[in-house]
Amino acid sequence: MKLLSKITPAETILIQQGSTAQLKNLLKFTFMDLLLKKVIKIVDVEKQPHPRDGVRVYTYVEAGKNFEKYTAKAHESIFLSSFANEASIQILFKHFVKAAYEASGGKKSYRESIKSSNELRPYFNESFFISLFRFIKLTDDGKKVERAITSYLQEVNLKINDLLENDQQKALELLIAIGGNIFLLQNLNFDLLKKLDKELIKQQKALHTGNDSHGDSWIFYTDFYDDDYLFDHNFGENDSFDSFFYDTMDSFDSEFDASSCSSWDSGCNSGCSSCGGCGGCN
C-alpha cells in the first residue's frame, strides 16, 4: 500500500484511532521509527559514579549516522531539536523521554503536529469548529484510507514471519513498503530480520533508486536492514534483537509514565502529583 510507505507509525495510528490515540503511543512509535532510520541511536555506557559504588550501566540517546541528512516532520522534530546545535551530545534516556513529553505540548497539541503532515491533510476534516476544538474527524477519503490501512496491516501481520522464512524477497518488499509501520505488526519476529539476504537488499536499493514509489525515507529503512551491526548495540549473551526492540519500548513506556505523573497534561482532568493513579495522563 503506497501511503504506508510515506507515513510514519504515529500518522498511521492517528488515522486508525483518531481521538482515542494515546500520547504515549504516538511518542513511543515516533521514537522507535527514528531509531529504525538511524536518525537517533541508543548506547549503553558503564560508569562508576563513586569509588565505593559498583559499576552501573546508563542508557543514552545520541544523534544517529543519518541525523544530518534527515528531514524531520513536525511531530518528529521534538526528538531532534536537542541535537540541532550540538550533534555530538549524549542525553540520558530518561531525560530524553521527559524532554519529548514536555515538548509535545500534550495530547491535543501533538495530534495537531501529526495532522500537519502533507500526506495526511486530505484525510482529516478541517472545518472551523473542528479545528477550533482540535477534534479528530476523518473525511470520507480518510475513512476509506483507514479501512484500507487496517486491512492491509492485518494481512501483512498474518504472513510476514512465514515470508521471512520462506520468501525473503517478498518479505523485504512488504517491509520496505510499510516503512516504520513494522512496529504496528503484532506478530513480527525482529530476530528474523537479521537473516535477510544482503544481496536481496542491494537489489531492492537498485530497484527503488531514482523513483519516489516509497517516499523519501525508504533508503533509511534499507540502510537498517543492510546493517550487520544493527543499532551498534551490544547484545548480552541471553539477549536477542527481538528483545532489544520490545525492551526499548517497555523502557519508553516506563519513563513516559514517570514523566507524565510529575507533570500537568492538558488531556488530564486533574493534576498528577504522584505516580499513583495517573493512568489517565497517557
mmCIF file of C-alpha atoms in Angstrom:
data_model
loop_
_atom_site.group_PDB
_atom_site.id
_atom_site.type_symbol
_atom_site.label_atom_id
_atom_site.label_comp_id
_atom_site.label_asym_id
_atom_site.label_seq_id
_atom_site.Cartn_x
_atom_site.Cartn_y
_atom_site.Cartn_z
ATOM 1 C CA MET A 1 0.000 0.000 0.000
ATOM 2 C CA LYS A 2 1.699 3.151 -1.253
ATOM 3 C CA LEU A 3 0.519 5.511 1.514
ATOM 4 C CA LEU A 4 2.057 3.375 4.276
ATOM 5 C CA SER A 5 5.474 3.833 2.712
ATOM 6 C CA LYS A 6 5.151 7.604 3.114
ATOM 7 C CA ILE A 7 3.653 7.988 6.582
ATOM 8 C CA THR A 8 5.134 7.332 9.999
ATOM 9 C CA PRO A 9 3.686 4.995 12.641
ATOM 10 C CA ALA A 10 2.271 7.969 14.559
ATOM 11 C CA GLU A 11 0.456 9.165 11.437
ATOM 12 C CA THR A 12 -0.934 5.682 10.871
ATOM 13 C CA ILE A 13 -2.139 5.441 14.478
ATOM 14 C CA LEU A 14 -3.854 8.828 14.221
ATOM 15 C CA ILE A 15 -5.726 7.741 11.090
ATOM 16 C CA GLN A 16 -6.774 4.484 12.725
ATOM 17 C CA GLN A 17 -7.551 5.676 16.257
ATOM 18 C CA GLY A 18 -8.303 9.384 15.985
ATOM 19 C CA SER A 19 -9.187 10.962 19.330
ATOM 20 C CA THR A 20 -8.554 7.698 21.195
ATOM 21 C CA ALA A 21 -4.869 7.627 20.196
ATOM 22 C CA GLN A 22 -2.743 7.810 23.341
ATOM 23 C CA LEU A 23 0.036 10.377 23.566
ATOM 24 C CA LYS A 24 2.337 7.692 24.957
ATOM 25 C CA ASN A 25 1.969 5.536 21.848
ATOM 26 C CA LEU A 26 2.242 8.430 19.424
ATOM 27 C CA LEU A 27 5.527 9.476 21.014
ATOM 28 C CA LYS A 28 6.851 5.965 21.527
ATOM 29 C CA PHE A 29 6.397 4.832 17.946
ATOM 30 C CA THR A 30 7.827 8.103 16.646
ATOM 31 C CA PHE A 31 10.910 7.464 18.778
ATOM 32 C CA MET A 32 11.186 3.864 17.565
ATOM 33 C CA ASP A 33 10.799 4.925 13.931
ATOM 34 C CA LEU A 34 13.626 7.450 14.258
ATOM 35 C CA LEU A 35 15.699 4.720 15.880
ATOM 36 C CA LEU A 36 14.945 2.375 12.994
ATOM 37 C CA LYS A 37 16.002 5.021 10.466
ATOM 38 C CA LYS A 38 19.187 5.651 12.458
ATOM 39 C CA VAL A 39 18.372 9.308 12.878
ATOM 40 C CA ILE A 40 18.978 8.678 16.572
ATOM 41 C CA LYS A 41 20.587 5.790 18.394
ATOM 42 C CA ILE A 42 20.835 4.483 21.936
ATOM 43 C CA VAL A 43 24.057 3.425 23.623
ATOM 44 C CA ASP A 44 24.834 1.810 26.957
ATOM 45 C CA VAL A 45 27.706 3.296 28.944
ATOM 46 C CA GLU A 46 29.266 1.726 32.025
ATOM 47 C CA LYS A 47 30.097 4.199 34.772
ATOM 48 C CA GLN A 48 31.176 4.109 38.380
ATOM 49 C CA PRO A 49 29.590 7.216 39.954
ATOM 50 C CA HIS A 50 31.651 6.864 43.136
ATOM 51 C CA PRO A 51 34.669 4.710 44.084
ATOM 52 C CA ARG A 52 32.516 2.977 46.692
ATOM 53 C CA ASP A 53 29.748 2.236 44.213
ATOM 54 C CA GLY A 54 29.633 -0.627 41.778
ATOM 55 C CA VAL A 55 29.731 -0.140 38.033
ATOM 56 C CA ARG A 56 26.349 0.837 36.608
ATOM 57 C CA VAL A 57 25.037 0.813 33.064
ATOM 58 C CA TYR A 58 23.456 4.053 31.847
ATOM 59 C CA THR A 59 21.468 4.313 28.623
ATOM 60 C CA TYR A 60 21.932 7.416 26.488
ATOM 61 C CA VAL A 61 20.408 8.756 23.292
ATOM 62 C CA GLU A 62 22.683 10.212 20.623
ATOM 63 C CA ALA A 63 22.297 11.584 17.118
ATOM 64 C CA GLY A 64 22.492 8.708 14.655
ATOM 65 C CA LYS A 65 24.521 8.444 11.488
ATOM 66 C CA ASN A 66 21.591 9.701 9.377
ATOM 67 C CA PHE A 67 20.802 12.695 11.586
ATOM 68 C CA GLU A 68 22.443 15.304 9.371
ATOM 69 C CA LYS A 69 20.730 14.213 6.154
ATOM 70 C CA TYR A 70 17.285 13.524 7.549
ATOM 71 C CA THR A 71 14.422 15.995 7.050
ATOM 72 C CA ALA A 72 12.140 15.692 10.062
ATOM 73 C CA LYS A 73 8.377 16.053 10.044
ATOM 74 C CA ALA A 74 6.797 18.397 12.584
ATOM 75 C CA HIS A 75 5.937 15.655 15.072
ATOM 76 C CA GLU A 76 9.458 14.215 14.849
ATOM 77 C CA SER A 77 11.281 17.485 15.450
ATOM 78 C CA ILE A 78 10.750 17.465 19.235
ATOM 79 C CA PHE A 79 13.027 14.422 19.428
ATOM 80 C CA LEU A 80 15.782 16.018 17.372
ATOM 81 C CA SER A 81 15.919 19.648 18.497
ATOM 82 C CA SER A 82 18.363 18.846 21.309
ATOM 83 C CA PHE A 83 20.972 17.795 18.734
ATOM 84 C CA ALA A 84 20.486 20.793 16.430
ATOM 85 C CA ASN A 85 23.214 22.927 17.998
ATOM 86 C CA GLU A 86 25.484 20.136 19.176
ATOM 87 C CA ALA A 87 25.019 16.829 17.399
ATOM 88 C CA SER A 88 27.671 15.088 19.497
ATOM 89 C CA ILE A 89 25.930 15.370 22.866
ATOM 90 C CA GLN A 90 24.631 12.392 24.824
ATOM 91 C CA ILE A 91 21.301 12.625 26.622
ATOM 92 C CA LEU A 92 20.311 10.222 29.365
ATOM 93 C CA PHE A 93 17.426 8.117 28.073
ATOM 94 C CA LYS A 94 15.009 9.064 30.849
ATOM 95 C CA HIS A 95 15.786 12.760 30.388
ATOM 96 C CA PHE A 96 15.305 12.398 26.631
ATOM 97 C CA VAL A 97 11.851 10.868 27.069
ATOM 98 C CA LYS A 98 10.846 13.504 29.623
ATOM 99 C CA ALA A 99 12.014 16.326 27.344
ATOM 100 C CA ALA A 100 9.993 14.880 24.433
ATOM 101 C CA TYR A 101 6.920 14.548 26.634
ATOM 102 C CA GLU A 102 7.161 18.157 27.784
ATOM 103 C CA ALA A 103 7.882 19.448 24.270
ATOM 104 C CA SER A 104 4.851 17.607 22.879
ATOM 105 C CA GLY A 105 2.526 20.160 24.475
ATOM 106 C CA GLY A 106 0.110 17.393 25.465
ATOM 107 C CA LYS A 107 -2.106 15.049 23.511
ATOM 108 C CA LYS A 108 -4.145 17.585 21.554
ATOM 109 C CA SER A 109 -1.165 19.701 20.583
ATOM 110 C CA TYR A 110 0.872 16.699 19.478
ATOM 111 C CA ARG A 111 -2.009 15.345 17.427
ATOM 112 C CA GLU A 112 -2.158 18.676 15.612
ATOM 113 C CA SER A 113 1.534 18.457 14.767
ATOM 114 C CA ILE A 114 0.943 14.993 13.304
ATOM 115 C CA LYS A 115 -2.076 16.199 11.304
ATOM 116 C CA SER A 116 0.020 18.973 9.759
ATOM 117 C CA SER A 117 1.798 16.431 7.568
ATOM 118 C CA ASN A 118 1.200 16.982 3.853
ATOM 119 C CA GLU A 119 0.361 13.299 3.427
ATOM 120 C CA LEU A 120 -2.461 13.462 5.989
ATOM 121 C CA ARG A 121 -4.229 16.705 5.117
ATOM 122 C CA PRO A 122 -6.725 15.136 2.653
ATOM 123 C CA TYR A 123 -7.878 12.674 5.290
ATOM 124 C CA PHE A 124 -8.864 14.925 8.191
ATOM 125 C CA ASN A 125 -11.793 17.329 8.356
ATOM 126 C CA GLU A 126 -10.521 20.856 8.982
ATOM 127 C CA SER A 127 -13.778 22.782 9.316
ATOM 128 C CA PHE A 128 -13.730 25.847 11.563
ATOM 129 C CA PHE A 129 -15.338 24.295 14.639
ATOM 130 C CA ILE A 130 -13.404 21.040 14.359
ATOM 131 C CA SER A 131 -10.144 22.969 14.102
ATOM 132 C CA LEU A 132 -11.135 25.314 16.933
ATOM 133 C CA PHE A 133 -11.692 22.479 19.399
ATOM 134 C CA ARG A 134 -8.990 20.248 17.914
ATOM 135 C CA PHE A 135 -11.358 17.369 17.263
ATOM 136 C CA ILE A 136 -10.216 14.444 15.143
ATOM 137 C CA LYS A 137 -12.674 13.689 12.351
ATOM 138 C CA LEU A 138 -11.885 11.835 9.145
ATOM 139 C CA THR A 139 -13.134 12.913 5.742
ATOM 140 C CA ASP A 140 -14.836 10.338 3.523
ATOM 141 C CA ASP A 141 -11.476 9.682 1.864
ATOM 142 C CA GLY A 142 -9.956 9.355 5.317
ATOM 143 C CA LYS A 143 -12.477 6.686 6.301
ATOM 144 C CA LYS A 144 -11.661 4.719 3.148
ATOM 145 C CA VAL A 145 -7.939 5.017 3.862
ATOM 146 C CA GLU A 146 -8.435 3.922 7.483
ATOM 147 C CA ARG A 147 -10.217 0.761 6.377
ATOM 148 C CA ALA A 148 -7.596 0.043 3.704
ATOM 149 C CA ILE A 149 -4.684 0.542 6.124
ATOM 150 C CA THR A 150 -6.231 -1.674 8.795
ATOM 151 C CA SER A 151 -6.970 -4.439 6.298
ATOM 152 C CA TYR A 152 -3.513 -4.274 4.719
ATOM 153 C CA LEU A 153 -1.615 -4.343 8.017
ATOM 154 C CA GLN A 154 -3.702 -7.277 9.217
ATOM 155 C CA GLU A 155 -2.815 -9.175 6.047
ATOM 156 C CA VAL A 156 0.906 -8.420 6.354
ATOM 157 C CA ASN A 157 0.841 -9.262 10.057
ATOM 158 C CA LEU A 158 -0.524 -12.736 9.364
ATOM 159 C CA LYS A 159 2.047 -13.727 6.756
ATOM 160 C CA ILE A 160 5.236 -11.746 7.422
ATOM 161 C CA ASN A 161 7.083 -14.313 9.558
ATOM 162 C CA ASP A 162 6.326 -17.134 7.124
ATOM 163 C CA LEU A 163 7.609 -14.967 4.262
ATOM 164 C CA LEU A 164 10.787 -14.114 6.186
ATOM 165 C CA GLU A 165 11.421 -17.844 6.490
ATOM 166 C CA ASN A 166 10.379 -18.945 3.001
ATOM 167 C CA ASP A 167 10.255 -15.970 0.602
ATOM 168 C CA GLN A 168 12.673 -13.266 1.696
ATOM 169 C CA GLN A 169 12.295 -11.213 -1.450
ATOM 170 C CA LYS A 170 8.542 -10.833 -0.964
ATOM 171 C CA ALA A 171 9.028 -10.189 2.753
ATOM 172 C CA LEU A 172 11.582 -7.451 2.112
ATOM 173 C CA GLU A 173 9.351 -5.783 -0.466
ATOM 174 C CA LEU A 174 6.486 -5.684 2.039
ATOM 175 C CA LEU A 175 8.671 -4.427 4.892
ATOM 176 C CA ILE A 176 10.178 -1.608 2.857
ATOM 177 C CA ALA A 177 6.721 -0.693 1.584
ATOM 178 C CA ILE A 178 5.381 -0.125 5.111
ATOM 179 C CA GLY A 179 8.485 1.588 6.498
ATOM 180 C CA GLY A 180 8.398 2.227 10.235
ATOM 181 C CA ASN A 181 4.904 0.807 10.433
ATOM 182 C CA ILE A 182 6.546 -2.556 11.076
ATOM 183 C CA PHE A 183 6.212 -1.626 14.762
ATOM 184 C CA LEU A 184 2.446 -1.905 14.368
ATOM 185 C CA LEU A 185 2.759 -5.555 13.339
ATOM 186 C CA GLN A 186 1.988 -7.611 16.406
ATOM 187 C CA ASN A 187 3.437 -10.881 15.098
ATOM 188 C CA LEU A 188 6.721 -9.698 13.586
ATOM 189 C CA ASN A 189 9.760 -11.593 14.859
ATOM 190 C CA PHE A 190 12.542 -8.997 14.681
ATOM 191 C CA ASP A 191 15.231 -11.659 15.036
ATOM 192 C CA LEU A 192 14.271 -12.988 11.594
ATOM 193 C CA LEU A 193 15.289 -9.649 10.076
ATOM 194 C CA LYS A 194 18.921 -10.454 10.790
ATOM 195 C CA LYS A 195 18.650 -13.399 8.404
ATOM 196 C CA LEU A 196 17.698 -11.323 5.382
ATOM 197 C CA ASP A 197 19.952 -11.951 2.408
ATOM 198 C CA LYS A 198 22.148 -8.877 1.900
ATOM 199 C CA GLU A 199 22.129 -9.432 -1.848
ATOM 200 C CA LEU A 200 18.338 -9.056 -1.882
ATOM 201 C CA ILE A 201 18.691 -5.770 -0.007
ATOM 202 C CA LYS A 202 21.155 -4.491 -2.618
ATOM 203 C CA GLN A 203 18.687 -5.434 -5.344
ATOM 204 C CA GLN A 204 15.907 -3.522 -3.592
ATOM 205 C CA LYS A 205 18.132 -0.436 -3.305
ATOM 206 C CA ALA A 206 18.932 -0.594 -7.013
ATOM 207 C CA LEU A 207 15.275 -1.113 -7.864
ATOM 208 C CA HIS A 208 13.992 1.923 -5.977
ATOM 209 C CA THR A 209 16.852 4.378 -6.505
ATOM 210 C CA GLY A 210 15.669 7.288 -8.632
ATOM 211 C CA ASN A 211 11.927 6.880 -8.056
ATOM 212 C CA ASP A 212 9.597 8.026 -5.310
ATOM 213 C CA SER A 213 7.372 4.947 -5.076
ATOM 214 C CA HIS A 214 8.321 4.558 -1.420
ATOM 215 C CA GLY A 215 8.666 8.213 -0.461
ATOM 216 C CA ASP A 216 11.799 9.897 0.863
ATOM 217 C CA SER A 217 12.543 7.606 3.801
ATOM 218 C CA TRP A 218 12.843 4.224 2.094
ATOM 219 C CA ILE A 219 16.626 4.460 1.841
ATOM 220 C CA PHE A 220 16.895 4.832 5.618
ATOM 221 C CA TYR A 221 14.914 1.640 6.111
ATOM 222 C CA THR A 222 17.001 -0.368 3.636
ATOM 223 C CA ASP A 223 20.058 1.008 5.415
ATOM 224 C CA PHE A 224 18.735 -0.553 8.610
ATOM 225 C CA TYR A 225 18.164 -3.968 7.048
ATOM 226 C CA ASP A 226 21.609 -3.876 5.460
ATOM 227 C CA ASP A 227 23.477 -3.119 8.684
ATOM 228 C CA ASP A 228 25.226 -6.103 10.247
ATOM 229 C CA TYR A 229 25.705 -4.170 13.465
ATOM 230 C CA LEU A 230 22.042 -3.219 13.647
ATOM 231 C CA PHE A 231 21.993 -0.215 16.015
ATOM 232 C CA ASP A 232 25.621 -0.643 17.065
ATOM 233 C CA HIS A 233 24.087 -2.048 20.213
ATOM 234 C CA ASN A 234 25.876 -4.744 22.174
ATOM 235 C CA PHE A 235 23.533 -7.599 22.999
ATOM 236 C CA GLY A 236 24.117 -9.648 26.106
ATOM 237 C CA GLU A 237 24.655 -13.391 25.988
ATOM 238 C CA ASN A 238 20.973 -14.102 26.607
ATOM 239 C CA ASP A 239 19.602 -11.105 24.713
ATOM 240 C CA SER A 240 18.176 -11.006 21.214
ATOM 241 C CA PHE A 241 17.398 -8.402 18.588
ATOM 242 C CA ASP A 242 13.709 -9.051 19.214
ATOM 243 C CA SER A 243 14.005 -8.442 22.958
ATOM 244 C CA PHE A 244 16.037 -5.283 22.318
ATOM 245 C CA PHE A 245 13.120 -3.700 20.481
ATOM 246 C CA TYR A 246 10.482 -4.720 22.960
ATOM 247 C CA ASP A 247 12.641 -3.889 25.984
ATOM 248 C CA THR A 248 13.270 -0.450 24.497
ATOM 249 C CA MET A 249 9.545 0.131 24.025
ATOM 250 C CA ASP A 250 8.857 -1.039 27.588
ATOM 251 C CA SER A 251 11.536 1.325 28.877
ATOM 252 C CA PHE A 252 9.987 4.197 26.939
ATOM 253 C CA ASP A 253 6.600 3.411 28.479
ATOM 254 C CA SER A 254 8.089 3.421 31.978
ATOM 255 C CA GLU A 255 9.920 6.706 31.528
ATOM 256 C CA PHE A 256 6.871 8.308 29.914
ATOM 257 C CA ASP A 257 4.707 7.256 32.865
ATOM 258 C CA ALA A 258 7.241 8.701 35.290
ATOM 259 C CA SER A 259 7.336 11.970 33.341
ATOM 260 C CA SER A 260 3.567 12.316 32.936
ATOM 261 C CA CYS A 261 2.967 11.570 36.598
ATOM 262 C CA SER A 262 5.100 14.514 37.660
ATOM 263 C CA SER A 263 3.646 16.992 35.183
ATOM 264 C CA TRP A 264 0.379 18.531 34.096
ATOM 265 C CA ASP A 265 -1.002 17.099 30.859
ATOM 266 C CA SER A 266 -3.739 19.017 29.060
ATOM 267 C CA GLY A 267 -5.501 15.721 28.453
ATOM 268 C CA CYS A 268 -5.935 15.032 32.187
ATOM 269 C CA ASN A 269 -8.875 16.044 34.293
ATOM 270 C CA SER A 270 -6.690 16.709 37.309
ATOM 271 C CA GLY A 271 -3.079 17.347 38.136
ATOM 272 C CA CYS A 272 -0.721 14.413 38.583
ATOM 273 C CA SER A 273 1.062 14.983 41.865
ATOM 274 C CA SER A 274 2.414 11.460 42.087
ATOM 275 C CA CYS A 275 2.628 8.228 40.140
ATOM 276 C CA GLY A 276 -0.299 6.729 41.981
ATOM 277 C CA GLY A 277 -3.442 6.532 39.891
ATOM 278 C CA CYS A 278 -2.089 8.550 36.996
ATOM 279 C CA GLY A 279 -3.212 6.257 34.208
ATOM 280 C CA GLY A 280 -5.260 8.964 32.553
ATOM 281 C CA CYS A 281 -2.284 11.068 31.583
ATOM 282 C CA ASN A 282 -1.150 8.975 28.655
#
